[in-house]
Tab-separated table of C-alpha atoms in Angstrom:
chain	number	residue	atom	x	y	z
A	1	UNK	CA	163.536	-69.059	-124.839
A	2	UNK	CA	162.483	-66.279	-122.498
A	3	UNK	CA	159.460	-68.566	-121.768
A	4	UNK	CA	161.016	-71.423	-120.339
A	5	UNK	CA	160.750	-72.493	-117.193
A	6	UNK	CA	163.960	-71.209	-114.782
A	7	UNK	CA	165.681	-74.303	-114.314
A	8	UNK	CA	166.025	-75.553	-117.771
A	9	UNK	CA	167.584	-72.065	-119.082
A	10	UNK	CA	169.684	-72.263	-116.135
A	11	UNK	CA	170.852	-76.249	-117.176
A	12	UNK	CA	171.486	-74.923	-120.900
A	13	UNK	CA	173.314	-71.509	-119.782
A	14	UNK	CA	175.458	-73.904	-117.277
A	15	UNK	CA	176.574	-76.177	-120.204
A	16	UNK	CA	177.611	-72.789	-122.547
A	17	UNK	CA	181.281	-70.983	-122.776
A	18	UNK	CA	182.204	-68.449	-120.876
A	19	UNK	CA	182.777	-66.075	-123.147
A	20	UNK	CA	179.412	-66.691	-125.550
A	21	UNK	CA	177.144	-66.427	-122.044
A	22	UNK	CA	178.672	-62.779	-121.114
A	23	UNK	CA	177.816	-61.777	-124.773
A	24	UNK	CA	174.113	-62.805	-123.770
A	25	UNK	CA	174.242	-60.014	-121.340
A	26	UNK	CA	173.629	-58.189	-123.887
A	27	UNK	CA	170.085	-60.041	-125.233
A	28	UNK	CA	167.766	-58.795	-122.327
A	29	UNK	CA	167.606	-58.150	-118.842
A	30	UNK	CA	166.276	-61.510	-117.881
A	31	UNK	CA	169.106	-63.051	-119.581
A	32	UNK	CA	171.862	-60.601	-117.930
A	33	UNK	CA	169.816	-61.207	-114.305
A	34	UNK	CA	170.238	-64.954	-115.273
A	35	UNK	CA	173.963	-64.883	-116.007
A	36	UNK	CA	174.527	-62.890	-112.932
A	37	UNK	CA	173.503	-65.054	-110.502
A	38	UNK	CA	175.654	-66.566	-108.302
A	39	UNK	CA	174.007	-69.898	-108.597
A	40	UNK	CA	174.629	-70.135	-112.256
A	41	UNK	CA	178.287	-69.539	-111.680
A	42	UNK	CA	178.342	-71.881	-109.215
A	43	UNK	CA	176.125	-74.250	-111.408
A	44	UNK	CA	178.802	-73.740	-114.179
A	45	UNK	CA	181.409	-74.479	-112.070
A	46	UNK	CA	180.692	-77.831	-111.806
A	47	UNK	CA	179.017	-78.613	-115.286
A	48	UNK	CA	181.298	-77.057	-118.086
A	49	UNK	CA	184.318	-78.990	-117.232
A	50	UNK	CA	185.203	-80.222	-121.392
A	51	UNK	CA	185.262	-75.954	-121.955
A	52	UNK	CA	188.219	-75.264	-123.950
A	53	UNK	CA	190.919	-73.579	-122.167
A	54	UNK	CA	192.096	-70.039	-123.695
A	55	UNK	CA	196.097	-69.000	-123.692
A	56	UNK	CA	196.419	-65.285	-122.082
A	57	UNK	CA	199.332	-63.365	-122.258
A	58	UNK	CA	200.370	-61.421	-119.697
A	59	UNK	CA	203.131	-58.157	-121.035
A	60	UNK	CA	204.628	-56.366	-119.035
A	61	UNK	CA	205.345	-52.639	-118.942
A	62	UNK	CA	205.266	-51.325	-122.539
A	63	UNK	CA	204.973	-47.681	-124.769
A	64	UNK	CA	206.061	-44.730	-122.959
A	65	UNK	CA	203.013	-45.406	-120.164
A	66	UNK	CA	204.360	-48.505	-117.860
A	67	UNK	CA	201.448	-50.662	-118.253
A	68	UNK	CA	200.985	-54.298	-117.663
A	69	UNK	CA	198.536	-55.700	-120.107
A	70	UNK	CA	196.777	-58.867	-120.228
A	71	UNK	CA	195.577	-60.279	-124.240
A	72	UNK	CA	193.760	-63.465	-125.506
A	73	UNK	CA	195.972	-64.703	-128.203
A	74	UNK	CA	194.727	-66.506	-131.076
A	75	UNK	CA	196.959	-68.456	-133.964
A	76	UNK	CA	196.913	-66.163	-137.186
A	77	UNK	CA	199.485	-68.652	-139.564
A	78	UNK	CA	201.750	-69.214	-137.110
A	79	UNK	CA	201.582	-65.966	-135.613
A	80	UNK	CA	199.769	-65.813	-131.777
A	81	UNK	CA	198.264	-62.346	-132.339
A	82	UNK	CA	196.223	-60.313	-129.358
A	83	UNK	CA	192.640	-60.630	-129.804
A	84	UNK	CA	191.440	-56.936	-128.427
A	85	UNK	CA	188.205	-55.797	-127.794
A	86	UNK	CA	187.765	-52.302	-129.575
A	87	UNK	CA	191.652	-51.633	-129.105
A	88	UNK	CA	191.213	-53.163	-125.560
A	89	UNK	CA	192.942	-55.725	-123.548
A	90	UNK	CA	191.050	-57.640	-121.172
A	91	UNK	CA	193.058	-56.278	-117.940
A	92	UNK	CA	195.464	-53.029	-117.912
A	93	UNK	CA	197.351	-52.395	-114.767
A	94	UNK	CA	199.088	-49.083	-114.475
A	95	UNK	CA	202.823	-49.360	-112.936
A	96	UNK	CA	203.947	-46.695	-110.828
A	97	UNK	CA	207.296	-45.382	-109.654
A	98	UNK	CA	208.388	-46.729	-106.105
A	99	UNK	CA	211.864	-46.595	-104.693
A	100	UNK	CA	212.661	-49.622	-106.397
A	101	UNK	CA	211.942	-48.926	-109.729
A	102	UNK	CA	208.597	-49.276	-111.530
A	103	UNK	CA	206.486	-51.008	-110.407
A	104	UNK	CA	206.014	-54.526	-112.321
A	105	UNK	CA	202.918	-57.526	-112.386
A	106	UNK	CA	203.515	-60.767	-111.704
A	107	UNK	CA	200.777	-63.810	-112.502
A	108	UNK	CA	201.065	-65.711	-109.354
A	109	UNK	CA	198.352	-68.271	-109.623
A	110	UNK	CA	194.942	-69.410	-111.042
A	111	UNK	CA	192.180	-71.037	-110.079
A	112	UNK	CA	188.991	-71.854	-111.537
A	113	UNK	CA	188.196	-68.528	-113.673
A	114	UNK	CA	190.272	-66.076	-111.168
A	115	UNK	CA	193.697	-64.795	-111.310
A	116	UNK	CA	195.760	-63.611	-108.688
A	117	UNK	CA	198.533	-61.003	-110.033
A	118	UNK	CA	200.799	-59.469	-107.647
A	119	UNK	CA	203.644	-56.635	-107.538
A	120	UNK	CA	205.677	-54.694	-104.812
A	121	UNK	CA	202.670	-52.916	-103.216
A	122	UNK	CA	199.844	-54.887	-104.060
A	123	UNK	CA	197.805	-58.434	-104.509
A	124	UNK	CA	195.161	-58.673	-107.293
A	125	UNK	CA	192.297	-61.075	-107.802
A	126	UNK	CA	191.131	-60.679	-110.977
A	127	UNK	CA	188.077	-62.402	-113.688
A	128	UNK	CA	189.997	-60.643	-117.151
A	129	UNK	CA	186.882	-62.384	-118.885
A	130	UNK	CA	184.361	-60.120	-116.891
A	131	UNK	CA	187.088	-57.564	-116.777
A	132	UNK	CA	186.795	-57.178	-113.112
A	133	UNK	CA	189.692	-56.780	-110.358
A	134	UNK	CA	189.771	-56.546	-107.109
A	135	UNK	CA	193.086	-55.686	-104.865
A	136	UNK	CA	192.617	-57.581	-101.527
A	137	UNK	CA	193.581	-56.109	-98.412
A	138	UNK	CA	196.970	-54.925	-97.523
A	139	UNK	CA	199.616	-57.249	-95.640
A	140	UNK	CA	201.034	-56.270	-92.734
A	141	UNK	CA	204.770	-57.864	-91.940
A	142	UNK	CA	206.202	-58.136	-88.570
A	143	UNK	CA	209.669	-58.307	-90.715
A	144	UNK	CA	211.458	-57.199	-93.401
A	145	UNK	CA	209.818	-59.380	-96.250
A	146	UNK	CA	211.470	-60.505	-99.441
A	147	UNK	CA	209.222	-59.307	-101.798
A	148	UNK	CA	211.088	-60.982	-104.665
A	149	UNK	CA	210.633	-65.020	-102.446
A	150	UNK	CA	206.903	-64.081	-102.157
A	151	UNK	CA	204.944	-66.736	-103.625
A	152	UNK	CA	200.758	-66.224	-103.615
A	153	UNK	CA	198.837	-69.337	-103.875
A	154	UNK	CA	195.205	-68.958	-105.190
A	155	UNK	CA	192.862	-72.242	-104.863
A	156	UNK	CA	188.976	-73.018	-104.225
A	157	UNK	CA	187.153	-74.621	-101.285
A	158	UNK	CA	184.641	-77.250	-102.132
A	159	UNK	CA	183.231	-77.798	-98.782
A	160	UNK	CA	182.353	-73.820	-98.676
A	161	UNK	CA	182.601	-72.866	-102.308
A	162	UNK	CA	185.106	-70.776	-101.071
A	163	UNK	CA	188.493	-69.197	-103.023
A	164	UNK	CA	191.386	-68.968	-100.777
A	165	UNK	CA	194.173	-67.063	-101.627
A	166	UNK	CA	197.955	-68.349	-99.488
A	167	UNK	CA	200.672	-66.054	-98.900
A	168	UNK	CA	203.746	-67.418	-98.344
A	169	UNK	CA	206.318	-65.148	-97.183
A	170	UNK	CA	210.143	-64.571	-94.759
A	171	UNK	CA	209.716	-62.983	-91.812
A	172	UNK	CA	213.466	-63.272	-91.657
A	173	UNK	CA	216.353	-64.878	-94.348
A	174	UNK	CA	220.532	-64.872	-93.876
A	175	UNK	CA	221.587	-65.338	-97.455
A	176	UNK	CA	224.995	-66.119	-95.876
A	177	UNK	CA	223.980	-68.990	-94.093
A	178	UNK	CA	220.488	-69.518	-95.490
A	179	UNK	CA	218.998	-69.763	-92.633
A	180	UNK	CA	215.351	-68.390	-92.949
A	181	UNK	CA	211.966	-68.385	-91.208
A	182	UNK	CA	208.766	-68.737	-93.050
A	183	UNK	CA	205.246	-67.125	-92.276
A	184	UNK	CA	201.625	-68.314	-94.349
A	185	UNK	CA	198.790	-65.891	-94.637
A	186	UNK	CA	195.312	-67.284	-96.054
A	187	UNK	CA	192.993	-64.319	-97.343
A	188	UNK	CA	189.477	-65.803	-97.892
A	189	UNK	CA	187.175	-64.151	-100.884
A	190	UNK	CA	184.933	-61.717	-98.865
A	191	UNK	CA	186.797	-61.145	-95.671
A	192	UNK	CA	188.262	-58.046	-95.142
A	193	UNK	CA	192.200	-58.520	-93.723
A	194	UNK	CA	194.010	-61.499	-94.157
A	195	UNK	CA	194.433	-64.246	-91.214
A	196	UNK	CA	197.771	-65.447	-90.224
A	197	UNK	CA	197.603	-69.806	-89.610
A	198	UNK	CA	200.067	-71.836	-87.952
A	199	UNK	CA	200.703	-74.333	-90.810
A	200	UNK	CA	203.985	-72.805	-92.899
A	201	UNK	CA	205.755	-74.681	-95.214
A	202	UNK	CA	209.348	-77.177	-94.627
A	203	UNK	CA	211.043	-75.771	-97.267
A	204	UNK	CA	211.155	-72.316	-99.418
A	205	UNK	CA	208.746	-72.727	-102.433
A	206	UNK	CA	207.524	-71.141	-105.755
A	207	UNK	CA	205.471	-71.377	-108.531
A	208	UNK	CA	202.475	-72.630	-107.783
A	209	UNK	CA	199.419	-74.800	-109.323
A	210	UNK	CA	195.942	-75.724	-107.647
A	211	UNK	CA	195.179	-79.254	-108.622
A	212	UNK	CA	192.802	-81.831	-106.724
A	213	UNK	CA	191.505	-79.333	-103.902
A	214	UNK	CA	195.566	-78.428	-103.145
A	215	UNK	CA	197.940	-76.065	-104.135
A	216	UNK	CA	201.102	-77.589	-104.966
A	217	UNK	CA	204.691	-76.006	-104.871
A	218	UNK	CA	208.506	-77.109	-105.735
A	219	UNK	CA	210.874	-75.916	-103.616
A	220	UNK	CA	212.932	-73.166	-104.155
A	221	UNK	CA	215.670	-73.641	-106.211
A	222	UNK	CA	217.346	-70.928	-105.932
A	223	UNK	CA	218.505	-71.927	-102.730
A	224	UNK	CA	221.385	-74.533	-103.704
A	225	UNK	CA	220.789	-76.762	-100.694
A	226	UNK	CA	220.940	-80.797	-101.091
A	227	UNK	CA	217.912	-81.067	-98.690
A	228	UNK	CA	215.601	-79.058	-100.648
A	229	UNK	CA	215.807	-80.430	-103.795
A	230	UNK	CA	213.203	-82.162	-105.574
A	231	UNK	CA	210.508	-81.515	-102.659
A	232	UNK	CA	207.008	-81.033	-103.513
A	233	UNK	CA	204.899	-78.868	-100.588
A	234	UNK	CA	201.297	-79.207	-100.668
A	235	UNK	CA	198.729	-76.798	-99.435
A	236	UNK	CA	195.174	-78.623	-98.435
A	237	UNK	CA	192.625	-76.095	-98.905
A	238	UNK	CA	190.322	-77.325	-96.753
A	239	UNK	CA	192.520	-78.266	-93.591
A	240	UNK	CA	194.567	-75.401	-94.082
A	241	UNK	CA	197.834	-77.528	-93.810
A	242	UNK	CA	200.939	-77.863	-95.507
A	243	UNK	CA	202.485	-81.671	-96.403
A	244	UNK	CA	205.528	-82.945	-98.396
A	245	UNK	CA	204.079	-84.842	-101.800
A	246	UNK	CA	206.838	-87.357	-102.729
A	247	UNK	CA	208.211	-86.597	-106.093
A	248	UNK	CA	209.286	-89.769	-108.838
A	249	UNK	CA	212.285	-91.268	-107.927
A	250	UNK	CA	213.885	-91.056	-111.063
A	251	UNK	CA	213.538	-87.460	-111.399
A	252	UNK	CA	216.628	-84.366	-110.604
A	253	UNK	CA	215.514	-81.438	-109.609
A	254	UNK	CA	218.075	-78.187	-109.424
A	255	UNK	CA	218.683	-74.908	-111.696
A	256	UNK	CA	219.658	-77.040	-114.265
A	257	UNK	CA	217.094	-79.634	-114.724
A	258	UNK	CA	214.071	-77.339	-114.123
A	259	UNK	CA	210.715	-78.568	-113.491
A	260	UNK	CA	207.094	-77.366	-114.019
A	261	UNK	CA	203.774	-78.117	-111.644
A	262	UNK	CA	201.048	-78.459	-113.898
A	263	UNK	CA	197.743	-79.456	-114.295
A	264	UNK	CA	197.219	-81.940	-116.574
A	265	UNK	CA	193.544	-83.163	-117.394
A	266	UNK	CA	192.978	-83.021	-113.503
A	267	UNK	CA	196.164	-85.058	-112.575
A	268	UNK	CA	199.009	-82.943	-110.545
A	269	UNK	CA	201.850	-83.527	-112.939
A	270	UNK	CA	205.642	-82.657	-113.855
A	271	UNK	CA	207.290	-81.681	-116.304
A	272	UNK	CA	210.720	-82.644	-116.401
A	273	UNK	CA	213.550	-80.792	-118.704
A	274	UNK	CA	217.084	-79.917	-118.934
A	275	UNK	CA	218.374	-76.473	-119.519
A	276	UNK	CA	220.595	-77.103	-122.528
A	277	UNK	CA	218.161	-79.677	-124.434
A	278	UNK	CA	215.242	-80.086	-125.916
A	279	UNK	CA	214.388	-83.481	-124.049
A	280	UNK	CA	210.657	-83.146	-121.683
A	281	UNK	CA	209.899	-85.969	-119.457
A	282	UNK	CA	205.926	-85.491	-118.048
A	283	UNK	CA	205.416	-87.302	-114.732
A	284	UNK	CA	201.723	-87.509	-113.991
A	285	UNK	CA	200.785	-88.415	-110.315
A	286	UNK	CA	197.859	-90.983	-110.964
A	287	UNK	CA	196.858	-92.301	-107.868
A	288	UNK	CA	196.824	-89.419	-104.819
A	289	UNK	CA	196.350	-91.746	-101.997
A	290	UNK	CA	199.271	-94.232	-102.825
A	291	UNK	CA	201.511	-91.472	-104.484
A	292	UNK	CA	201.948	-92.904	-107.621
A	293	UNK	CA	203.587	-91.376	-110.392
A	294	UNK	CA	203.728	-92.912	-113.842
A	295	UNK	CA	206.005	-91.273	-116.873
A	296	UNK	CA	203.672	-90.952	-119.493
A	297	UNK	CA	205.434	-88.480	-121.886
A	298	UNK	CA	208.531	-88.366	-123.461
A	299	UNK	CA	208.953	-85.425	-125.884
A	300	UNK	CA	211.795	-83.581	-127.991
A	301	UNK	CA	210.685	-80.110	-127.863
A	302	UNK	CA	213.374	-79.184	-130.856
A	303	UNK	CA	213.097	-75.377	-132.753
A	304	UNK	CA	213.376	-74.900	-135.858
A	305	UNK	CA	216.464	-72.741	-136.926
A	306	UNK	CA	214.482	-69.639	-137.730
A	307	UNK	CA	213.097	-69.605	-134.073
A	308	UNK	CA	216.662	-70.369	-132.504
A	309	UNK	CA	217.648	-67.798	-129.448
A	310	UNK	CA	219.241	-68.307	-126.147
A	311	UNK	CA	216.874	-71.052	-126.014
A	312	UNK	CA	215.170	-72.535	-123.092
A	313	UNK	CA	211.811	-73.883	-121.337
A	314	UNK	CA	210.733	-71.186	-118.775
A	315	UNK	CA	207.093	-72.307	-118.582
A	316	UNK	CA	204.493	-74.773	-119.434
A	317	UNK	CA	201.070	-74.883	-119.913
A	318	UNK	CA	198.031	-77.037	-120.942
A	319	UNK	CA	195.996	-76.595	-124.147
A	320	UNK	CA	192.789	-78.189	-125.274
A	321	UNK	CA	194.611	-80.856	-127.431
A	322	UNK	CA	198.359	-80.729	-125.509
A	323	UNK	CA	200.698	-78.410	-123.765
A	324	UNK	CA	202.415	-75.304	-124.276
A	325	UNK	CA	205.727	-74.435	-123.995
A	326	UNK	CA	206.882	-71.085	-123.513
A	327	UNK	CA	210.899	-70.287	-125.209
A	328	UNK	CA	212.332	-67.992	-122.454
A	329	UNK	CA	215.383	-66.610	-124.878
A	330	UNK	CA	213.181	-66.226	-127.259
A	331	UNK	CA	209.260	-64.531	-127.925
A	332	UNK	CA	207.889	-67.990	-129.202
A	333	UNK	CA	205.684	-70.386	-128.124
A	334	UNK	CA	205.726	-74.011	-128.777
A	335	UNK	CA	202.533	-76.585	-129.159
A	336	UNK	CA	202.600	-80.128	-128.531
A	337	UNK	CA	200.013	-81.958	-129.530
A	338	UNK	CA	199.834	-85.220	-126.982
A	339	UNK	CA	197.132	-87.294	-129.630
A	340	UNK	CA	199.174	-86.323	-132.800
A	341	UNK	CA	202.762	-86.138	-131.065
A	342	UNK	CA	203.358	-82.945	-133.254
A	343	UNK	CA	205.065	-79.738	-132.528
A	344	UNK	CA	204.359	-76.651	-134.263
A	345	UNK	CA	206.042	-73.333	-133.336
A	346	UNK	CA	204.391	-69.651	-133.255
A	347	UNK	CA	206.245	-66.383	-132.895
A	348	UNK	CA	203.961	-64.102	-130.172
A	349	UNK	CA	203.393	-60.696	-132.338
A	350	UNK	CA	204.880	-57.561	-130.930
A	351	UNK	CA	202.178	-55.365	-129.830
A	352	UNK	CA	202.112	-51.534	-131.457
A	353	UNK	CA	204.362	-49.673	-129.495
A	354	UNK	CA	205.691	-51.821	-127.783
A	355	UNK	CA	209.273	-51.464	-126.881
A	356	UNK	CA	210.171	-54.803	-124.952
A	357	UNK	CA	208.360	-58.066	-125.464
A	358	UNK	CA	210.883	-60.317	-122.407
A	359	UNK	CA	208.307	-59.296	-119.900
A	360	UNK	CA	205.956	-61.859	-120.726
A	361	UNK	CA	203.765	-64.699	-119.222
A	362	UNK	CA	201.842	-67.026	-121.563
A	363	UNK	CA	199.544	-69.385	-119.619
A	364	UNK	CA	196.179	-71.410	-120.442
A	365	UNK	CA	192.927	-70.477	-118.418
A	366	UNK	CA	189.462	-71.436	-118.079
A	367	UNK	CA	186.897	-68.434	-117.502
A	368	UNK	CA	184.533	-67.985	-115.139
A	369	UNK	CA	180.979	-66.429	-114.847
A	370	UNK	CA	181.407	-65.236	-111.209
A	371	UNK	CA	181.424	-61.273	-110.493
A	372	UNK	CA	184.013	-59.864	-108.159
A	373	UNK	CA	181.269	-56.780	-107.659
A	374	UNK	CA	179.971	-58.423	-104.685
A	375	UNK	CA	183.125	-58.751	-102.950
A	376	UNK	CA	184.547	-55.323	-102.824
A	377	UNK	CA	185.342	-51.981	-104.812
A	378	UNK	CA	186.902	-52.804	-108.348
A	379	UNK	CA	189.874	-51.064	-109.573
């Protein structure tokens, strides 16, 4: 295969997983020169779309160091266990002692192989599959920022094959008359400070998910104002400008009918549920230019008794075959299969030494073959 011509190994490498082409590193040099190149990555950017996504979790500080880790879990009868490489995770992150406490990790967003991971002092771009991080350049606030209301968008450019990450941020907030004023920062990948753009946001926001060239955002609702419920705020990442998305009609949005941004098969969509049941409506927005919305789900996400906590829906991803719902009383995971309209419920295995398993994140993820070596110093 060494033999053939440049452009065919490149078409077959573009078409391969992630995670089989970095173990071709390995092979030869041609092959790791091959894989390298930015042109492949961008190549398999476009081509491996039908790649199966993998679900990551993300623990937070654990043993007697305070460590955030980040694992590939795989299903072991019913059991998500950590896949490590020789004893390794695919990201550690070493919290320090601040004034505040230690130091946590935060997954703030994803995009198209890259994660950005933030924490009191810090912003992180990171490809766990190519075990390479990168901590972009430090923000500098006119005011007193609320570092716990930060919200870090991460999304990619098609017109310059560029990733952007957005910071959202206060420059000022009166929590007695919540009155607040918003700032946006846009780092792109390769500059050296971040640039501070005109465009902010209508409403406070969080949780964000890049879908269709725009990061999307529901409003805050922590905030328990009438006006701000059930808002969508998009990001264009090409115009650099923020607009409202209309939401379904039928839909309530507030602290006790939570709902989840995600991507679904390329489609922004919501995930509707209620605090105290086990009810999921999934609102998929099918037509961007007319804002449609149809509800094409409606799901009973019920536990089994053995799996029963303080039960409720704190986040929800994507799978290959459905979506994943993460039990935030509880350290399980539940799988619904949208072809089969099964559940099946997994306990997440508690790590060696570990001595809390509440600080957790489990999300799906598609890797990447570009190298962050280019853009900076790696941790």
């Amino acid at each position: 295969m060494a033999e053939l011509p440049r452009e065919i190994m490149d078409n077959i490498f573009s078409r391969l997983p992630v995670k089989l082409l970095l173990r071709f590193r390995c092979v030869s040099k041609l092959w790791c020169n091959i894989i390298d190149d930015p042109c492949l990555a961008n190549m398999h950017r476009t081509q491996a779309g039908d790649e199966e996504p993998l679900v990551l979790l993300l623990l937070g500080f654990h043993d007697r160091i305070e460590m955030s880790s980040l694992y590939e879990l795989e299903d072991n009868r019913g059991v998500l266990r950590p896949i490590t490489s020789n004893k390794q995770p695919l990201l550690n992150l070493e919290s320090k002692e601040t004034e505040n406490g230690i130091e946590q990790y935060y997954l703030q967003s994803f995009c198209k192989g890259l994660l950005c991971i933030s924490s009191l002092s810090k912003v992180i771009l990171s490809n766990p599959l190519r075990k390479e991080s990168l901590i972009l350049p430090p923000v500098t606030l006119e005011y007193k920022s609320m570092p716990n209301f930060e919200s870090y968008g991460l999304g990619f450019d098609t017109s310059t094959n560029m990733y952007k990450a957005v910071h959202v941020f206060y420059k000022e907030i009166d929590f007695d008359t919540m009155r607040y004023k918003l700032g946006t920062r846009v780092y792109s990948l390769g500059s050296t400070s971040w640039r501070e753009i005109s465009s902010i946001p209508s409403y406070p926001i969080w949780k964000p998910i890049y879908v269709n060239e725009a990061i999307h955002w529901i409003t805050d609702t922590r905030f328990e104002i009438d006006n701000l419920k059930g808002k969508i705020v998009s990001f264009d990442i090409g115009k650099e400008e923020f607009q409202l998305t209309p939401h379904p009609a039928d839909i309530h949005i507030d602290s006790f009918h939570p709902c989840y941004l995600i991507n679904l098969r390329g489609d922004l969509a919501i995930v509707e549920s209620q605090s105290c049941s086990a009810s999921v409506v999934i609102w998929v927005l099918k037509n961007w230019n007319t804002k449609q919305w149809v509800k094409e789900f409606s799901l009973y996400i019920a536990a089994p008794s053995m799996y029963l906590g303080n039960s409720y829906i704190s986040s929800v991803c994507p799978s290959e075959s459905g979506l994943i719902f993460k039990d935030g009383g509880t350290s399980t995971v539940a799988h619904y299969n949208l072809g089969s309209d099964e559940v099946e419920w997994y306990k997440i295995c508690k790590l060696t030494g570990s001595k809390r398993m509440d600080l957790l994140q489990v999300f799906s993820f598609k890797g990447s073959l570009i190298s962050l070596k280019s853009y900076g110093k790696l941790m």
